[in-house]
Amino acid sequence: MSVAVTNPPAKLEKKPIKFSNLLVGAGMNMFEVTTLGQPLEVVKTTMAANRGDSFAGALSRVWGRGRVLGYYQGLIPWAWIEASTKGAVLLFVASEAEYYAKSFGASDFLAGISGGMAGGVAQAYATVGFCTCMKTVEITKHKIAATGVKPPGTFESFMEIYRKEGIRGINKGVNAVAIRQTTNWGSRFGLSRLAESSIRKVTGKDEGAKLNPYEKILASGLGGGFSAWNQPIEVIRVEMQSKTEDPNRPKNLTVGKTFRYIYSMNGIKGLYRGVTPRIGLSVWQTICMVALGDMAKEAVEKLTGEKVTAKH
C-alpha cells in the first residue's frame, strides 16, 4: 500500500529591507531628478498651473523666468529630499503590505499591487506631499514677481506658509498627492506586467522568461505612459498647491472643489494639461531605472559589501 507524500506549503517570509537596496533606489532617483527629471516636472507643473499654455508656450515661459536654471526651480532642496527618501518609504511599507496581503491568501500579482498602492499612499503623507507642495510654490511664485514685488526665497516661503497655516499649509494638496501616488503605482505595476506578457507572446518567449533591457524599457515605458490616465489628479494637485492669485478660485480648496473650478474654467482639456511632459517623465524614469540599474547595483555592492536584491 503506497502512501501519498504531500509537500508542506512554503513558509511565507518577509523580504528583508537592506541598506544596499535603499542606497540604490536613492542614488537612481537622485540621478533621474537632477538630469531630465526636474526640467520635465517644471514644464508639467507650469502647463498644469497655466492651462492656456501649449507645450512650446510652457517651455518659453520657463526659459523666460531663469533660462536654463528656470528648468531646475525646486530642485534644491525639495526635489532632492523627495528623491532621496521616497524610495525608502515605498520599500518599507510595500514590503509589509505585500507580506500581509499574501498572509490573507492574495496572489503574487494582487499582493504586489496592494503593496505598491499602500507604499504610494505612505509616500504621499510621509515625504512626497510636502515636497511637491514646496516645489509647486517655487515654480508658481514667479507670478508674485510679475506684480513688481520681489518673491521670497525658498526657506522664507516655507517658514511663511508654516507660520500662517502650520503643518496643513505645507501639506496642502496632500490628499490629491495620495490619490495620484496610489493610482500611479497600482496602474503602472499592472500595465507594465500586461505589456511584459504581450512582449513575451510577440517574441515567442515562455511566460516568466527574462526580458532583455530594451524589452524592459518598452514594457515599463508603456506602463508609465498609459498610467498618465490619472493626469486630472495631478492638475488638481498643482492647482491646490499653486501660489496663483485668482478671485474666481474658491477658498479652502478640496479635491472636489478644485475639480469643479478647473472644469468650469478650462473644460476637460484643462484637466489633461501637462500630460505630454508627464509621459516623457515616466519614460525617462524607466530608462534610468533599467539602463542604469545594473551599474548602480554593482557600485553599491562594492561600496557596502552587500548583495543588492532590489528589482529595477
Coordinates of N, CA and C in Angstrom, one line a residue, residues 88-295:
A88 N 12.8 54.7 0.1 CA 12.9 54.0 1.4 C 11.5 53.8 2.0
V89 N 10.7 54.9 1.9 CA 9.3 54.8 2.4 C 8.5 53.7 1.7
L90 N 8.7 53.7 0.3 CA 8.0 52.8 -0.5 C 8.4 51.3 -0.2
L91 N 9.7 51.1 -0.1 CA 10.2 49.8 0.2 C 9.7 49.2 1.5
F92 N 9.8 50.0 2.6 CA 9.4 49.6 3.9 C 7.9 49.2 3.9
V93 N 7.0 50.2 3.4 CA 5.6 50.0 3.5 C 5.1 48.9 2.5
A94 N 5.6 49.0 1.3 CA 5.2 48.0 0.3 C 5.5 46.6 0.7
S95 N 6.7 46.4 1.3 CA 7.1 45.1 1.8 C 6.2 44.5 2.9
E96 N 5.8 45.4 3.8 CA 4.9 45.0 4.9 C 3.5 44.7 4.3
A97 N 3.0 45.6 3.5 CA 1.7 45.4 2.9 C 1.6 44.1 2.0
E98 N 2.6 43.9 1.3 CA 2.7 42.7 0.4 C 2.7 41.4 1.2
Y99 N 3.4 41.4 2.3 CA 3.5 40.3 3.2 C 2.1 40.0 3.8
Y100 N 1.4 41.0 4.3 CA 0.1 40.8 5.0 C -0.9 40.4 3.9
A101 N -0.8 40.9 2.7 CA -1.8 40.6 1.7 C -1.6 39.1 1.3
K102 N -0.4 38.6 1.2 CA -0.1 37.2 0.9 C -0.6 36.3 2.1
S103 N -0.4 36.8 3.3 CA -0.8 36.0 4.5 C -2.3 35.8 4.5
F104 N -3.1 36.7 3.8 CA -4.6 36.6 3.7 C -5.0 35.8 2.5
G105 N -4.0 35.3 1.8 CA -4.2 34.4 0.6 C -4.2 35.1 -0.8
A106 N -3.7 36.3 -0.8 CA -3.7 37.0 -2.1 C -2.6 36.4 -3.0
S107 N -2.8 36.5 -4.3 CA -1.8 36.0 -5.3 C -0.6 37.0 -5.3
D108 N 0.5 36.6 -5.9 CA 1.7 37.4 -6.0 C 1.3 38.7 -6.7
F109 N 0.5 38.6 -7.8 CA 0.1 39.8 -8.6 C -0.7 40.8 -7.8
L110 N -1.7 40.3 -7.1 CA -2.6 41.2 -6.3 C -1.8 41.7 -5.1
A111 N -0.9 40.9 -4.5 CA -0.2 41.3 -3.3 C 0.8 42.4 -3.8
G112 N 1.4 42.3 -5.0 CA 2.3 43.3 -5.5 C 1.6 44.6 -5.7
I113 N 0.4 44.6 -6.3 CA -0.4 45.8 -6.5 C -0.8 46.4 -5.1
S114 N -1.2 45.6 -4.2 CA -1.6 46.1 -2.9 C -0.4 46.8 -2.2
G115 N 0.8 46.1 -2.3 CA 2.0 46.7 -1.7 C 2.3 48.0 -2.3
G116 N 2.3 48.1 -3.6 CA 2.6 49.3 -4.4 C 1.6 50.5 -4.0
M117 N 0.3 50.1 -3.9 CA -0.7 51.2 -3.6 C -0.5 51.7 -2.2
A118 N -0.3 50.7 -1.3 CA 0.0 51.1 0.2 C 1.2 52.0 0.3
G119 N 2.3 51.6 -0.4 CA 3.5 52.3 -0.4 C 3.3 53.7 -1.0
G120 N 2.5 53.8 -2.1 CA 2.3 55.1 -2.7 C 1.6 56.1 -1.7
V121 N 0.6 55.6 -1.0 CA -0.1 56.4 0.0 C 0.8 56.9 1.1
A122 N 1.7 55.9 1.6 CA 2.6 56.3 2.6 C 3.6 57.3 2.1
Q123 N 4.1 57.2 0.9 CA 5.0 58.2 0.3 C 4.3 59.6 0.4
A124 N 3.0 59.7 0.0 CA 2.4 61.0 -0.1 C 2.3 61.6 1.3
Y125 N 2.0 60.9 2.3 CA 1.8 61.5 3.6 C 3.1 61.7 4.4
A126 N 4.1 60.9 4.0 CA 5.4 61.0 4.7 C 6.4 62.0 4.1
T127 N 6.5 62.0 2.8 CA 7.5 62.9 2.2 C 7.1 63.6 0.9
V128 N 6.4 62.9 0.0 CA 6.1 63.4 -1.3 C 5.2 64.6 -1.2
G129 N 4.2 64.5 -0.3 CA 3.2 65.6 -0.1 C 3.8 67.0 0.1
F130 N 4.6 67.1 1.1 CA 5.1 68.5 1.4 C 6.2 68.9 0.4
C131 N 6.9 67.9 -0.1 CA 7.9 68.2 -1.1 C 7.3 68.7 -2.4
T132 N 6.2 68.1 -2.9 CA 5.6 68.6 -4.1 C 4.9 69.9 -3.9
C133 N 4.4 70.1 -2.6 CA 3.8 71.4 -2.3 C 4.9 72.5 -2.4
M134 N 6.0 72.3 -1.9 CA 7.1 73.3 -1.9 C 7.7 73.5 -3.3
K135 N 7.8 72.4 -4.1 CA 8.2 72.5 -5.4 C 7.3 73.4 -6.3
T136 N 6.0 73.1 -6.1 CA 4.9 73.9 -6.8 C 5.0 75.4 -6.4
V137 N 5.2 75.6 -5.1 CA 5.3 77.0 -4.6 C 6.5 77.7 -5.3
E138 N 7.6 77.0 -5.4 CA 8.8 77.5 -6.1 C 8.5 77.9 -7.6
I139 N 7.8 76.9 -8.2 CA 7.6 77.1 -9.7 C 6.6 78.1 -10.0
T140 N 5.6 78.3 -9.1 CA 4.5 79.2 -9.4 C 4.6 80.6 -8.8
K141 N 5.5 80.8 -7.9 CA 5.6 82.1 -7.1 C 6.1 83.2 -8.0
H142 N 6.6 82.9 -9.2 CA 7.1 83.9 -10.1 C 6.0 84.9 -10.5
K143 N 4.8 84.5 -10.3 CA 3.6 85.4 -10.6 C 3.6 86.5 -9.6
I144 N 4.2 86.3 -8.4 CA 4.3 87.4 -7.5 C 5.3 88.5 -8.1
A145 N 6.3 88.0 -8.7 CA 7.3 88.9 -9.3 C 6.8 89.8 -10.4
A146 N 5.7 89.2 -11.1 CA 5.1 90.0 -12.2 C 4.4 91.2 -11.7
T147 N 4.1 91.3 -10.4 CA 3.4 92.5 -9.8 C 4.4 93.5 -9.4
G148 N 5.7 93.2 -9.5 CA 6.8 94.1 -9.1 C 7.3 93.9 -7.7
V149 N 6.8 92.9 -7.0 CA 7.2 92.5 -5.7 C 8.3 91.4 -5.8
K150 N 9.4 91.5 -5.0 CA 10.4 90.5 -5.0 C 9.9 89.3 -4.3
P151 N 9.9 88.1 -5.0 CA 9.4 86.9 -4.3 C 10.3 86.4 -3.2
P152 N 9.8 85.8 -2.2 CA 10.6 85.3 -1.1 C 11.5 84.1 -1.5
G153 N 12.6 83.9 -0.7 CA 13.4 82.8 -1.0 C 12.8 81.5 -0.6
T154 N 13.5 80.4 -0.9 CA 13.0 79.0 -0.7 C 12.5 78.8 0.8
F155 N 13.5 79.0 1.7 CA 13.1 78.7 3.1 C 12.2 79.8 3.7
E156 N 12.4 81.0 3.2 CA 11.5 82.1 3.6 C 10.0 81.7 3.2
S157 N 9.8 81.2 2.0 CA 8.5 80.7 1.6 C 8.0 79.6 2.5
F158 N 8.8 78.7 2.8 CA 8.5 77.5 3.7 C 8.0 78.0 5.1
M159 N 8.8 78.9 5.7 CA 8.5 79.4 7.0 C 7.3 80.3 7.0
E160 N 7.1 81.1 6.0 CA 5.9 81.9 5.9 C 4.6 81.1 5.8
I161 N 4.6 80.0 5.0 CA 3.5 79.1 4.9 C 3.3 78.4 6.2
Y162 N 4.4 78.0 6.9 CA 4.2 77.3 8.2 C 3.7 78.2 9.3
R163 N 4.1 79.4 9.3 CA 3.6 80.4 10.3 C 2.1 80.6 10.1
K164 N 1.7 80.8 8.9 CA 0.3 81.2 8.6 C -0.6 80.0 8.7
E165 N -0.2 78.8 8.2 CA -1.1 77.7 8.0 C -0.7 76.4 8.7
G166 N 0.5 76.4 9.3 CA 1.0 75.2 10.1 C 1.3 74.1 9.1
I167 N 1.3 72.8 9.8 CA 1.6 71.6 9.0 C 0.6 71.4 7.8
R168 N -0.7 71.8 8.1 CA -1.7 71.7 7.0 C -1.3 72.5 5.8
G169 N -0.7 73.6 6.0 CA -0.3 74.5 4.9 C 0.8 73.9 4.0
I170 N 1.8 73.4 4.6 CA 2.9 72.8 3.8 C 2.6 71.5 3.3
N171 N 1.4 70.9 3.7 CA 0.9 69.6 3.1 C -0.3 69.9 2.3
K172 N -0.5 71.1 1.8 CA -1.7 71.4 1.0 C -1.7 70.6 -0.2
G173 N -2.9 70.0 -0.5 CA -3.0 69.1 -1.7 C -2.5 67.7 -1.5
V174 N -2.2 67.4 -0.2 CA -1.6 66.0 0.1 C -2.6 64.9 -0.2
N175 N -3.9 65.2 -0.1 CA -4.9 64.1 -0.4 C -4.9 63.8 -1.9
A176 N -4.7 64.9 -2.7 CA -4.6 64.7 -4.2 C -3.3 63.9 -4.5
V177 N -2.3 64.2 -3.8 CA -1.0 63.5 -4.0 C -1.2 62.1 -3.7
A178 N -1.9 61.8 -2.6 CA -2.1 60.4 -2.2 C -2.9 59.6 -3.2
I179 N -3.9 60.2 -3.8 CA -4.7 59.6 -4.8 C -3.8 59.4 -6.1
R180 N -3.0 60.4 -6.4 CA -2.1 60.2 -7.6 C -1.1 59.1 -7.3
Q181 N -0.5 59.0 -6.2 CA 0.6 58.0 -5.9 C 0.0 56.6 -5.9
T182 N -1.2 56.4 -5.2 CA -1.7 55.1 -5.2 C -2.2 54.6 -6.5
T183 N -2.8 55.5 -7.3 CA -3.3 55.1 -8.6 C -2.1 54.9 -9.6
N184 N -1.1 55.7 -9.4 CA 0.2 55.6 -10.2 C 0.8 54.2 -10.0
W185 N 1.0 53.9 -8.8 CA 1.7 52.6 -8.5 C 0.9 51.4 -8.9
G186 N -0.4 51.5 -8.6 CA -1.3 50.3 -8.9 C -1.4 50.1 -10.4
S187 N -1.7 51.2 -11.2 CA -1.8 51.1 -12.6 C -0.5 50.9 -13.3
R188 N 0.6 51.5 -12.9 CA 1.9 51.3 -13.5 C 2.3 49.9 -13.4
F189 N 2.1 49.3 -12.2 CA 2.5 47.9 -11.9 C 1.7 47.0 -12.8
G190 N 0.4 47.1 -12.8 CA -0.5 46.3 -13.6 C -0.3 46.4 -15.1
L191 N -0.2 47.6 -15.6 CA 0.0 47.9 -17.0 C 1.4 47.4 -17.5
S192 N 2.4 47.6 -16.7 CA 3.7 47.1 -17.1 C 3.8 45.6 -17.2
R193 N 3.1 44.9 -16.2 CA 3.0 43.4 -16.3 C 2.3 43.0 -17.5
L194 N 1.2 43.7 -17.9 CA 0.4 43.3 -19.1 C 1.3 43.5 -20.3
A195 N 2.0 44.6 -20.4 CA 2.9 44.8 -21.5 C 4.0 43.8 -21.6
E196 N 4.5 43.4 -20.5 CA 5.6 42.3 -20.4 C 5.0 41.0 -21.0
S197 N 3.8 40.6 -20.6 CA 3.2 39.4 -21.1 C 3.0 39.5 -22.6
S198 N 2.5 40.7 -23.1 CA 2.3 40.8 -24.6 C 3.6 40.7 -25.3
I199 N 4.7 41.3 -24.8 CA 6.0 41.3 -25.4 C 6.5 39.8 -25.5
R200 N 6.3 39.0 -24.5 CA 6.7 37.6 -24.5 C 6.0 36.9 -25.5
K201 N 4.7 37.1 -25.7 CA 3.9 36.4 -26.7 C 4.4 36.8 -28.1
V202 N 4.6 38.1 -28.3 CA 5.1 38.5 -29.7 C 6.4 38.0 -30.0
T203 N 7.3 37.9 -29.0 CA 8.7 37.4 -29.3 C 8.9 35.9 -29.1
G204 N 7.7 35.2 -28.7 CA 7.8 33.8 -28.6 C 8.5 33.3 -27.4
K205 N 8.5 34.1 -26.3 CA 9.2 33.7 -25.1 C 8.2 33.0 -24.1
D206 N 8.7 32.1 -23.3 CA 7.8 31.5 -22.3 C 7.3 32.5 -21.2
E207 N 6.2 32.2 -20.6 CA 5.7 33.1 -19.5 C 6.7 33.0 -18.4
G208 N 7.1 34.2 -17.9 CA 8.1 34.3 -16.9 C 9.5 34.4 -17.4
A209 N 9.7 34.2 -18.7 CA 11.1 34.3 -19.2 C 11.6 35.8 -19.1
K210 N 12.9 35.9 -18.9 CA 13.5 37.2 -18.7 C 13.5 38.0 -19.9
L211 N 13.2 39.3 -19.8 CA 13.2 40.3 -20.9 C 14.6 40.9 -21.0
N212 N 15.0 41.2 -22.2 CA 16.3 42.0 -22.4 C 16.0 43.4 -22.0
P213 N 17.1 44.2 -21.8 CA 17.0 45.6 -21.4 C 16.0 46.5 -22.3
Y214 N 16.1 46.3 -23.6 CA 15.2 47.1 -24.5 C 13.8 46.7 -24.3
E215 N 13.5 45.4 -24.1 CA 12.1 45.0 -23.9 C 11.6 45.5 -22.5
K216 N 12.5 45.5 -21.5 CA 12.1 46.0 -20.2 C 11.8 47.5 -20.3
I217 N 12.6 48.3 -21.0 CA 12.3 49.7 -21.2 C 11.0 49.9 -21.9
L218 N 10.7 49.1 -22.9 CA 9.5 49.2 -23.7 C 8.3 48.9 -22.8
A219 N 8.4 47.8 -22.0 CA 7.2 47.4 -21.1 C 7.0 48.5 -20.1
S220 N 8.0 48.9 -19.4 CA 7.9 49.9 -18.3 C 7.5 51.2 -18.8
G221 N 8.0 51.6 -20.0 CA 7.7 52.9 -20.7 C 6.2 52.9 -21.0
L222 N 5.7 51.8 -21.6 CA 4.2 51.7 -21.9 C 3.4 51.8 -20.6
G223 N 3.8 51.0 -19.6 CA 3.1 51.1 -18.3 C 3.1 52.5 -17.7
G224 N 4.3 53.1 -17.7 CA 4.3 54.5 -17.2 C 3.6 55.5 -18.0
G225 N 3.6 55.4 -19.3 CA 2.9 56.3 -20.2 C 1.4 56.2 -20.1
F226 N 0.9 54.9 -20.1 CA -0.5 54.7 -20.0 C -1.1 55.0 -18.6
S227 N -0.2 55.0 -17.6 CA -0.6 55.3 -16.2 C -0.9 56.8 -16.1
A228 N -0.6 57.6 -17.1 CA -0.9 59.1 -17.1 C -2.4 59.3 -17.3
W229 N -3.2 58.3 -17.3 CA -4.7 58.5 -17.4 C -5.2 59.3 -16.2
N230 N -4.4 59.3 -15.1 CA -4.9 60.0 -13.9 C -4.3 61.4 -13.9
Q231 N -4.0 62.0 -15.0 CA -3.5 63.4 -15.1 C -4.4 64.4 -14.4
P232 N -5.7 64.2 -14.5 CA -6.6 65.2 -13.8 C -6.3 65.3 -12.3
I233 N -5.9 64.3 -11.7 CA -5.5 64.3 -10.3 C -4.2 65.2 -10.1
E234 N -3.3 65.1 -11.0 CA -2.1 65.9 -11.0 C -2.4 67.3 -11.2
V235 N -3.3 67.7 -12.1 CA -3.6 69.1 -12.4 C -4.4 69.6 -11.2
I236 N -5.2 68.8 -10.5 CA -5.9 69.3 -9.3 C -4.9 69.5 -8.2
R237 N -3.9 68.6 -8.1 CA -2.8 68.8 -7.1 C -2.1 70.1 -7.3
V238 N -1.7 70.4 -8.5 CA -1.0 71.6 -8.8 C -1.8 72.9 -8.5
E239 N -3.1 72.8 -8.8 CA -3.9 74.0 -8.6 C -4.1 74.2 -7.1
M240 N -4.2 73.1 -6.3 CA -4.4 73.2 -4.8 C -3.1 73.8 -4.2
Q241 N -2.0 73.5 -4.8 CA -0.7 74.0 -4.2 C -0.2 75.3 -4.8
S242 N -0.8 75.7 -5.9 CA -0.3 76.9 -6.6 C -0.4 78.2 -5.8
K243 N 0.6 79.1 -6.1 CA 0.5 80.4 -5.4 C -0.2 81.4 -6.3
T244 N -0.9 80.9 -7.4 CA -1.6 81.8 -8.3 C -2.8 82.5 -7.5
E245 N -2.9 83.8 -7.8 CA -4.0 84.6 -7.2 C -5.1 84.7 -8.2
D246 N -6.3 84.2 -7.9 CA -7.4 84.3 -8.8 C -8.7 84.5 -8.0
P247 N -9.3 85.7 -8.2 CA -10.5 86.0 -7.4 C -11.7 85.0 -7.6
N248 N -11.7 84.3 -8.8 CA -12.7 83.3 -9.1 C -12.5 82.0 -8.4
R249 N -11.3 81.8 -7.9 CA -10.9 80.5 -7.3 C -11.5 80.4 -5.9
P250 N -12.2 79.3 -5.6 CA -12.8 79.1 -4.2 C -11.8 79.1 -3.1
K251 N -12.2 79.5 -2.0 CA -11.3 79.5 -0.8 C -11.3 78.1 -0.2
N252 N -10.3 77.7 0.6 CA -10.3 76.4 1.2 C -10.5 75.2 0.3
L253 N -9.7 75.1 -0.7 CA -9.9 74.2 -1.8 C -9.8 72.7 -1.3
T254 N -10.7 71.9 -1.7 CA -10.7 70.5 -1.6 C -10.5 69.9 -2.9
V255 N -10.3 68.5 -3.0 CA -10.2 67.9 -4.3 C -11.4 68.1 -5.2
G256 N -12.6 68.0 -4.6 CA -13.8 68.1 -5.3 C -14.0 69.6 -5.8
K257 N -13.8 70.6 -4.9 CA -13.9 72.0 -5.3 C -13.0 72.3 -6.4
T258 N -11.8 71.8 -6.3 CA -10.7 72.2 -7.3 C -11.1 71.6 -8.7
F259 N -11.6 70.3 -8.7 CA -12.1 69.7 -9.9 C -13.1 70.5 -10.6
R260 N -14.1 71.0 -9.8 CA -15.2 71.8 -10.4 C -14.7 73.1 -10.9
Y261 N -13.8 73.7 -10.2 CA -13.2 75.0 -10.6 C -12.5 74.9 -11.9
I262 N -11.6 73.9 -12.0 CA -10.8 73.7 -13.3 C -11.7 73.4 -14.4
Y263 N -12.7 72.5 -14.2 CA -13.6 72.1 -15.3 C -14.5 73.3 -15.8
S264 N -14.9 74.1 -14.8 CA -15.7 75.3 -15.2 C -14.9 76.3 -16.0
M265 N -13.6 76.4 -15.7 CA -12.7 77.4 -16.3 C -12.1 76.9 -17.7
N266 N -11.8 75.6 -17.7 CA -11.0 75.1 -18.8 C -11.6 73.8 -19.5
G267 N -12.6 73.3 -18.9 CA -13.2 72.1 -19.5 C -12.3 70.8 -19.3
I268 N -12.7 69.8 -20.1 CA -11.9 68.5 -20.0 C -10.5 68.7 -20.4
K269 N -10.2 69.5 -21.4 CA -8.8 69.7 -21.8 C -8.0 70.3 -20.7
G270 N -8.5 71.1 -19.9 CA -7.8 71.7 -18.8 C -7.3 70.7 -17.8
L271 N -8.1 69.6 -17.6 CA -7.8 68.6 -16.7 C -6.6 67.7 -17.2
Y272 N -6.3 67.8 -18.4 CA -5.2 67.0 -19.0 C -4.0 67.8 -19.4
R273 N -3.9 69.1 -19.0 CA -2.8 69.9 -19.3 C -1.5 69.3 -18.6
G274 N -0.4 69.3 -19.4 CA 0.8 68.8 -18.8 C 1.0 67.3 -19.0
V275 N 0.1 66.6 -19.7 CA 0.2 65.1 -19.9 C 1.4 64.7 -20.7
T276 N 1.7 65.6 -21.7 CA 2.9 65.2 -22.6 C 4.2 65.2 -21.8
P277 N 4.6 66.2 -21.1 CA 5.8 66.1 -20.3 C 5.7 65.0 -19.2
R278 N 4.5 64.7 -18.7 CA 4.4 63.7 -17.7 C 4.7 62.3 -18.3
I279 N 4.3 62.1 -19.6 CA 4.6 60.8 -20.2 C 6.1 60.7 -20.5
G280 N 6.7 61.9 -20.9 CA 8.1 61.9 -21.1 C 8.9 61.6 -19.8
L281 N 8.4 62.1 -18.7 CA 9.0 61.9 -17.4 C 8.9 60.4 -17.0
S282 N 7.8 59.8 -17.3 CA 7.7 58.3 -17.0 C 8.7 57.5 -17.8
V283 N 8.8 57.9 -19.1 CA 9.8 57.1 -19.9 C 11.2 57.4 -19.4
W284 N 11.5 58.6 -19.0 CA 12.9 58.9 -18.5 C 13.2 58.2 -17.2
Q285 N 12.2 58.1 -16.3 CA 12.4 57.4 -15.1 C 12.7 55.9 -15.4
T286 N 11.9 55.4 -16.4 CA 12.1 54.0 -16.7 C 13.5 53.7 -17.3
I287 N 14.0 54.6 -18.2 CA 15.3 54.4 -18.8 C 16.4 54.5 -17.7
C288 N 16.2 55.4 -16.7 CA 17.2 55.5 -15.6 C 17.2 54.2 -14.8
M289 N 16.0 53.7 -14.4 CA 16.0 52.5 -13.6 C 16.5 51.3 -14.3
V290 N 16.1 51.1 -15.6 CA 16.5 49.9 -16.3 C 17.9 50.0 -16.8
A291 N 18.2 51.1 -17.5 CA 19.5 51.2 -18.2 C 20.7 51.3 -17.2
L292 N 20.4 52.1 -16.1 CA 21.5 52.4 -15.1 C 21.4 51.5 -13.9
G293 N 20.4 50.6 -13.8 CA 20.2 49.8 -12.6 C 21.3 48.9 -12.3
D294 N 21.8 48.2 -13.4 CA 22.9 47.2 -13.1 C 24.2 47.9 -12.7
M295 N 24.5 49.1 -13.3 CA 25.7 49.8 -13.0 C 25.6 50.3 -11.5

